[in-house]
CSV table of C-alpha atoms in Angstrom, one decimal:
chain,number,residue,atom,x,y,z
Y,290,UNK,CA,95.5,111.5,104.4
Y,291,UNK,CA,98.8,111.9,106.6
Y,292,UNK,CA,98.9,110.3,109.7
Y,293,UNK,CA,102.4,111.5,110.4
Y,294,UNK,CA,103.2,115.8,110.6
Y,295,UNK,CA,107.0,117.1,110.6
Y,296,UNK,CA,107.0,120.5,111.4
Y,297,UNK,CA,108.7,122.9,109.8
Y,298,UNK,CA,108.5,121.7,106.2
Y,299,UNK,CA,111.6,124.1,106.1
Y,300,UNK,CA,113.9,126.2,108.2
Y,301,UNK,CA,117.0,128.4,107.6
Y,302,UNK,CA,119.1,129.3,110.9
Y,303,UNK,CA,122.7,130.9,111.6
Y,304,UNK,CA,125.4,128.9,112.8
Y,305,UNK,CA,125.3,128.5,116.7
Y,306,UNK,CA,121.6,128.5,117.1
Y,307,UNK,CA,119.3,125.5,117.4
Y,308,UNK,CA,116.3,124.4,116.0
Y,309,UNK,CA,113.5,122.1,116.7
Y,310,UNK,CA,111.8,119.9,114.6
Y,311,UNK,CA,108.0,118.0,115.2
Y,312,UNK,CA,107.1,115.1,114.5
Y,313,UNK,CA,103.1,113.7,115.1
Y,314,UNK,CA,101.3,110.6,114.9
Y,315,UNK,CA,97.8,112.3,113.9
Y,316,UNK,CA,95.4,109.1,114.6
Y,317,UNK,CA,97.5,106.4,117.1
Y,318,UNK,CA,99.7,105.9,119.2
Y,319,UNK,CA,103.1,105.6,118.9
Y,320,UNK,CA,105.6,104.4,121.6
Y,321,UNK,CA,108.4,104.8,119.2
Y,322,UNK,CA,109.7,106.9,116.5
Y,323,UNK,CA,112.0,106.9,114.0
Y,324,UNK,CA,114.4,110.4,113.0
Y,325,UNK,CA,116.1,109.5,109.5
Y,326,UNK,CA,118.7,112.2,107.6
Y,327,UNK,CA,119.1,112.3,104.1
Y,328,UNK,CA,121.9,114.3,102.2
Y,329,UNK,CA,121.3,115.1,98.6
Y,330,UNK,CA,120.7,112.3,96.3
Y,331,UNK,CA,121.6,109.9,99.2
Y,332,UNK,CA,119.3,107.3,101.7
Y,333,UNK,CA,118.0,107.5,103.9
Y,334,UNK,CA,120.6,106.8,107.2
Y,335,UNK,CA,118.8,106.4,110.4
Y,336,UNK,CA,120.0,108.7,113.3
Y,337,UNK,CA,117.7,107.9,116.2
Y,338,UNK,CA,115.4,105.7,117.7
Y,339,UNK,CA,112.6,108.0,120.0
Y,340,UNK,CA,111.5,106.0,122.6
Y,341,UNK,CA,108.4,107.5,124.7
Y,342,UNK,CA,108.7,107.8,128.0
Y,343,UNK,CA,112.6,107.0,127.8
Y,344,UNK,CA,115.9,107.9,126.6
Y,345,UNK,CA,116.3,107.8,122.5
Y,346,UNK,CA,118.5,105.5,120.6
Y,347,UNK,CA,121.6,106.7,118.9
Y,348,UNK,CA,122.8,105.2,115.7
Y,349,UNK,CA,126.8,105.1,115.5
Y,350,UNK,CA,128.1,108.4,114.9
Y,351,UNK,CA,125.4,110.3,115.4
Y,352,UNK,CA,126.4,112.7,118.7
Y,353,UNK,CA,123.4,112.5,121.2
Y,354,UNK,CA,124.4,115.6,122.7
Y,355,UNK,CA,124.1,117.6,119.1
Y,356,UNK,CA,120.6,115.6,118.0
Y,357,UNK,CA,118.8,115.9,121.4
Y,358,UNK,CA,115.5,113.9,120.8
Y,359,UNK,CA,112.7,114.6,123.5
Y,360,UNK,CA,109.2,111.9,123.2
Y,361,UNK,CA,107.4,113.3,125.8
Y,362,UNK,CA,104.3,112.1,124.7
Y,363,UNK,CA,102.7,109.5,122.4
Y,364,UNK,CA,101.7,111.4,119.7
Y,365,UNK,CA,104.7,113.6,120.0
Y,366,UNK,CA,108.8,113.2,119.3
Y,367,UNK,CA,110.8,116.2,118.7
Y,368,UNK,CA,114.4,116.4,117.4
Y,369,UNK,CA,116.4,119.6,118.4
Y,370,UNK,CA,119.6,120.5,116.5
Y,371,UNK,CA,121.4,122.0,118.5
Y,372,UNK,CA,124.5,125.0,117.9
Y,373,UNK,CA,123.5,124.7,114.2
Y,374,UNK,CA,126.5,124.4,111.6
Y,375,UNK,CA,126.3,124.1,108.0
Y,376,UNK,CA,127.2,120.7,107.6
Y,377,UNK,CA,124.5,120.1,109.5
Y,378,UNK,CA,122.2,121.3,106.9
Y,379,UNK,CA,120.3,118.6,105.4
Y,380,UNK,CA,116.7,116.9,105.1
Y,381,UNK,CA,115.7,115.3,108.1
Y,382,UNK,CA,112.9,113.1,108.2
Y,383,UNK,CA,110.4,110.7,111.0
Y,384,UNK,CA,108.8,108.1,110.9
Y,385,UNK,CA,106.4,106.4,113.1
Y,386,UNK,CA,104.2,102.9,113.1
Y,387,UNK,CA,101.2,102.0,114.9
Y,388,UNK,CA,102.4,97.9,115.1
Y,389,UNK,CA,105.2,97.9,117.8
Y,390,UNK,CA,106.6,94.7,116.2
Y,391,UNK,CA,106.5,96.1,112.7
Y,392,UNK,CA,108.9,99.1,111.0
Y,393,UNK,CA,106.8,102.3,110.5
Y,394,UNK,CA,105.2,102.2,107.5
Y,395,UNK,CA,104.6,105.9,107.6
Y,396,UNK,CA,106.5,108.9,107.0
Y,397,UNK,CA,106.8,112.4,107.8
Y,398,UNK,CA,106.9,114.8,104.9
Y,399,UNK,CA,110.4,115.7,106.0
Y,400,UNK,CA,112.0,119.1,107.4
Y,401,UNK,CA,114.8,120.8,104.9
Y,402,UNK,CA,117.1,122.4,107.5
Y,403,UNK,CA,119.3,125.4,106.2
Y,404,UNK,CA,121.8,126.6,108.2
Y,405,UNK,CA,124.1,129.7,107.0
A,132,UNK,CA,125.2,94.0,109.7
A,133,UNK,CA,122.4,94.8,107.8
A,134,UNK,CA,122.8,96.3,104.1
A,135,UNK,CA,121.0,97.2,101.4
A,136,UNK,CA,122.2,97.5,98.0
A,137,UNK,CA,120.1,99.0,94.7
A,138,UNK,CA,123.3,99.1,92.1
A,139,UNK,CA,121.1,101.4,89.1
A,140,UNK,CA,121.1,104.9,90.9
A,141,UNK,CA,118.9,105.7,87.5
A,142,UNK,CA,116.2,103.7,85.6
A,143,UNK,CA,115.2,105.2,82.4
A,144,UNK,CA,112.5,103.2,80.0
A,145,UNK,CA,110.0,103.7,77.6
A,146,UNK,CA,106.2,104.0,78.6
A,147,UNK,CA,104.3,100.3,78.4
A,148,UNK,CA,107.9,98.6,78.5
A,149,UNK,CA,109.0,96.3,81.4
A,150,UNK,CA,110.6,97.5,84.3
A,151,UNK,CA,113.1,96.1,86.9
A,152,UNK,CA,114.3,98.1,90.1
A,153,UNK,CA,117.5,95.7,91.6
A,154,UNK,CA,117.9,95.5,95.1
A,155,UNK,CA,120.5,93.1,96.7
A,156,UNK,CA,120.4,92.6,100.4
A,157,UNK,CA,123.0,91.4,103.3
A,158,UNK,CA,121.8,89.5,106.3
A,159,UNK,CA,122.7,86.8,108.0
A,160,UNK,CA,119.2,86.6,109.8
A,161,UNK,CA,115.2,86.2,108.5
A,162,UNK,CA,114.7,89.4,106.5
A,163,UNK,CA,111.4,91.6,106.2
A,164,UNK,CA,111.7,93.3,102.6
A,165,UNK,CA,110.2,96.4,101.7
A,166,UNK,CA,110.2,99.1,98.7
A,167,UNK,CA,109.2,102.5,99.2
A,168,UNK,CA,108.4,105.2,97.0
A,169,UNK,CA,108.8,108.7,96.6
A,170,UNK,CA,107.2,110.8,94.1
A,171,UNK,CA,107.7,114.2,93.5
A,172,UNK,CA,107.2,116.3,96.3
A,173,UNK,CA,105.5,113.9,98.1
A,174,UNK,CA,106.7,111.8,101.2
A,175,UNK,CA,107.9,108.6,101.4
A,176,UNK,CA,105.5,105.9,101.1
A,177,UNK,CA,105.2,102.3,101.6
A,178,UNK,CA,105.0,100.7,98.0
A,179,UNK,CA,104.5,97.0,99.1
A,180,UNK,CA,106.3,94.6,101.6
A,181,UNK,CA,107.5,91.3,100.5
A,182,UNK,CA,105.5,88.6,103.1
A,183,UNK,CA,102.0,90.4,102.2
A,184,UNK,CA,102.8,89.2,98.9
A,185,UNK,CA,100.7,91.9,96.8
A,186,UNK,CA,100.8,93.3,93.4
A,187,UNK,CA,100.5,97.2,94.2
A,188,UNK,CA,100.0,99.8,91.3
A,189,UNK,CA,101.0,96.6,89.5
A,190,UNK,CA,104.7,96.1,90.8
A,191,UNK,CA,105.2,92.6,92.7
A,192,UNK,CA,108.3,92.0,94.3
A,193,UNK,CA,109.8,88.2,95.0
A,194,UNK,CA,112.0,87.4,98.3
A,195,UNK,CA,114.7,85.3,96.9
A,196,UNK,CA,116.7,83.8,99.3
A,197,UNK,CA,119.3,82.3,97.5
A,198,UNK,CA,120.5,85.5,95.9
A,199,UNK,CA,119.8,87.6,98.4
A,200,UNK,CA,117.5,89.4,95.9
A,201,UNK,CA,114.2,91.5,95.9
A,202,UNK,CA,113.7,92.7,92.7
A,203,UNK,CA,110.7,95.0,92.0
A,204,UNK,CA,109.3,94.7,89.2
A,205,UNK,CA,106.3,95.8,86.4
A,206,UNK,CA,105.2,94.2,83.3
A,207,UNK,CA,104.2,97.5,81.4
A,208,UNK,CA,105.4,101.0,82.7
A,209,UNK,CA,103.0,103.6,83.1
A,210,UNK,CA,104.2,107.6,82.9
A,211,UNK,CA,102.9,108.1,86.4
A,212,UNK,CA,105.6,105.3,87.9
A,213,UNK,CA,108.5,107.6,87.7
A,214,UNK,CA,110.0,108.4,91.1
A,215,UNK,CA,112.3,107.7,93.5
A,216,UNK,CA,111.9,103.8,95.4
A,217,UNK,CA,114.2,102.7,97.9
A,218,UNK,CA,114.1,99.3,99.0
A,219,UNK,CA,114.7,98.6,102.5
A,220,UNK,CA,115.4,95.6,105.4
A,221,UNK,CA,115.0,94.9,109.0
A,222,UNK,CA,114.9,92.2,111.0
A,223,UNK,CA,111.7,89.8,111.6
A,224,UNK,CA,110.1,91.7,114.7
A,225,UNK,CA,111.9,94.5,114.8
A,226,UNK,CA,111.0,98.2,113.8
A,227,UNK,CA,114.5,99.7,112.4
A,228,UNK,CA,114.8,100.2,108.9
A,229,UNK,CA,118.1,99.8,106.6
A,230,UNK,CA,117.3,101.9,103.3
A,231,UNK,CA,119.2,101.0,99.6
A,232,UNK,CA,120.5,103.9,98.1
A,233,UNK,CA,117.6,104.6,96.0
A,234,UNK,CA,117.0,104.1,92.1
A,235,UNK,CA,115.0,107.2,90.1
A,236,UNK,CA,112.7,105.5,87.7
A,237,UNK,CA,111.9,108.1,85.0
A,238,UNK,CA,109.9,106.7,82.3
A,239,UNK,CA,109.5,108.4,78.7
A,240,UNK,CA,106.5,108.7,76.9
């Protein structure tokens, strides 16, 4: 089964408001996560590193203060779009590992973010 | 800088022929290799990684060093292979992953 839950599966929003995504180790621990975005028929780009307990880990170009990313907890990483605009719109997905020295090996089942 | 680079954005063979994903990879370190997959309406998944050296759903995958190459490959394609795989990097130790493009394997009965 999953051991890693994005919630929503999918959102639509109006420009100017924000949104929160989930994402959940189910059965370990994880001290970091991983916050990917995909445009249509296009890779995977990593956006953010979540670091528990600390500050996340922004990829070039990707504005911190637009993608705020809050692990409070070790089971728990949320990413928060923030003043939604429809370029934003896209697929976002997580990703999280229980081996600290190893990439995650398991992913989220993505959020489909709409904005209009 | 890390890249990753699968050149076919679409694979289309016959059912029971051979198949060949290409991925091409830049790094001027030790490299830890991967292919995901993706079928429909599923989530990514690992597929298999190149130092555990396993044949999964019968795809292998060879590290080759001198062309910068990790080619996944199976001998006889099977209707239930086609999906999207990305092959993907990172460094020895290190968590970050650098996805390809992705190639969408669609194979015809």
């Amino acid at each position: 089964g999953a051991v890693v839950s994005q919630h929503p599966s999918w959102v639509i929003c109006k420009s100017g408001t924000s949104v929160k995504i989930e994402c959940r180790s189910l059965d370990f621990q994880a001290t970091t996560m991983f916050w990917y975005r995909q445009f249509p028929k296009q890779s995977l780009m990593l956006m953010a590193t979540s670091n528990e307990g600390s500050k996340a880990t922004y990829e070039q170009g990707v504005e911190k203060d637009k993608f705020l990313i809050n692990h409070a907890s070790l089971t728990l990483s949320t990413l928060t779009v923030t003043s939604a605009h429809p370029e934003d719109s896209s697929f976002y997905i997580c990703s999280a590992g229980r081996d600290p020295n190893n990439p995650p090996l398991h992913f989220g089942n993505g959020t489909r973010l709409t904005v209009t | 800088a890390q890249r990753v680079t699968q050149p076919e954005k679409l694979l289309s063979v016959f059912k029971g022929a051979p198949v060949e994903l290409k991925c091409n990879y830049s790094y001027s370190g030790s490299p830890e290799l991967f292919w995901y997959v993706q079928y429909s309406r599923q989530r990514l998944q690992l597929l298999l990684r190149h130092i555990s050296r396993e044949s999964i759903k019968g795809f292998t995958a060879d590290l080759n060093k001198g062309e910068t190459s990790f080619h996944l490959k199976k001998p006889f394609a099977q209707e239930e292979d086609s999906a999207m795989y990305y092959c993907a990097l990172s460094a020895q130790g290190a968590q970050k992953l650098v996805f390809g493009q992705g190639t969408r394997l669609t194979i015809n009965p």
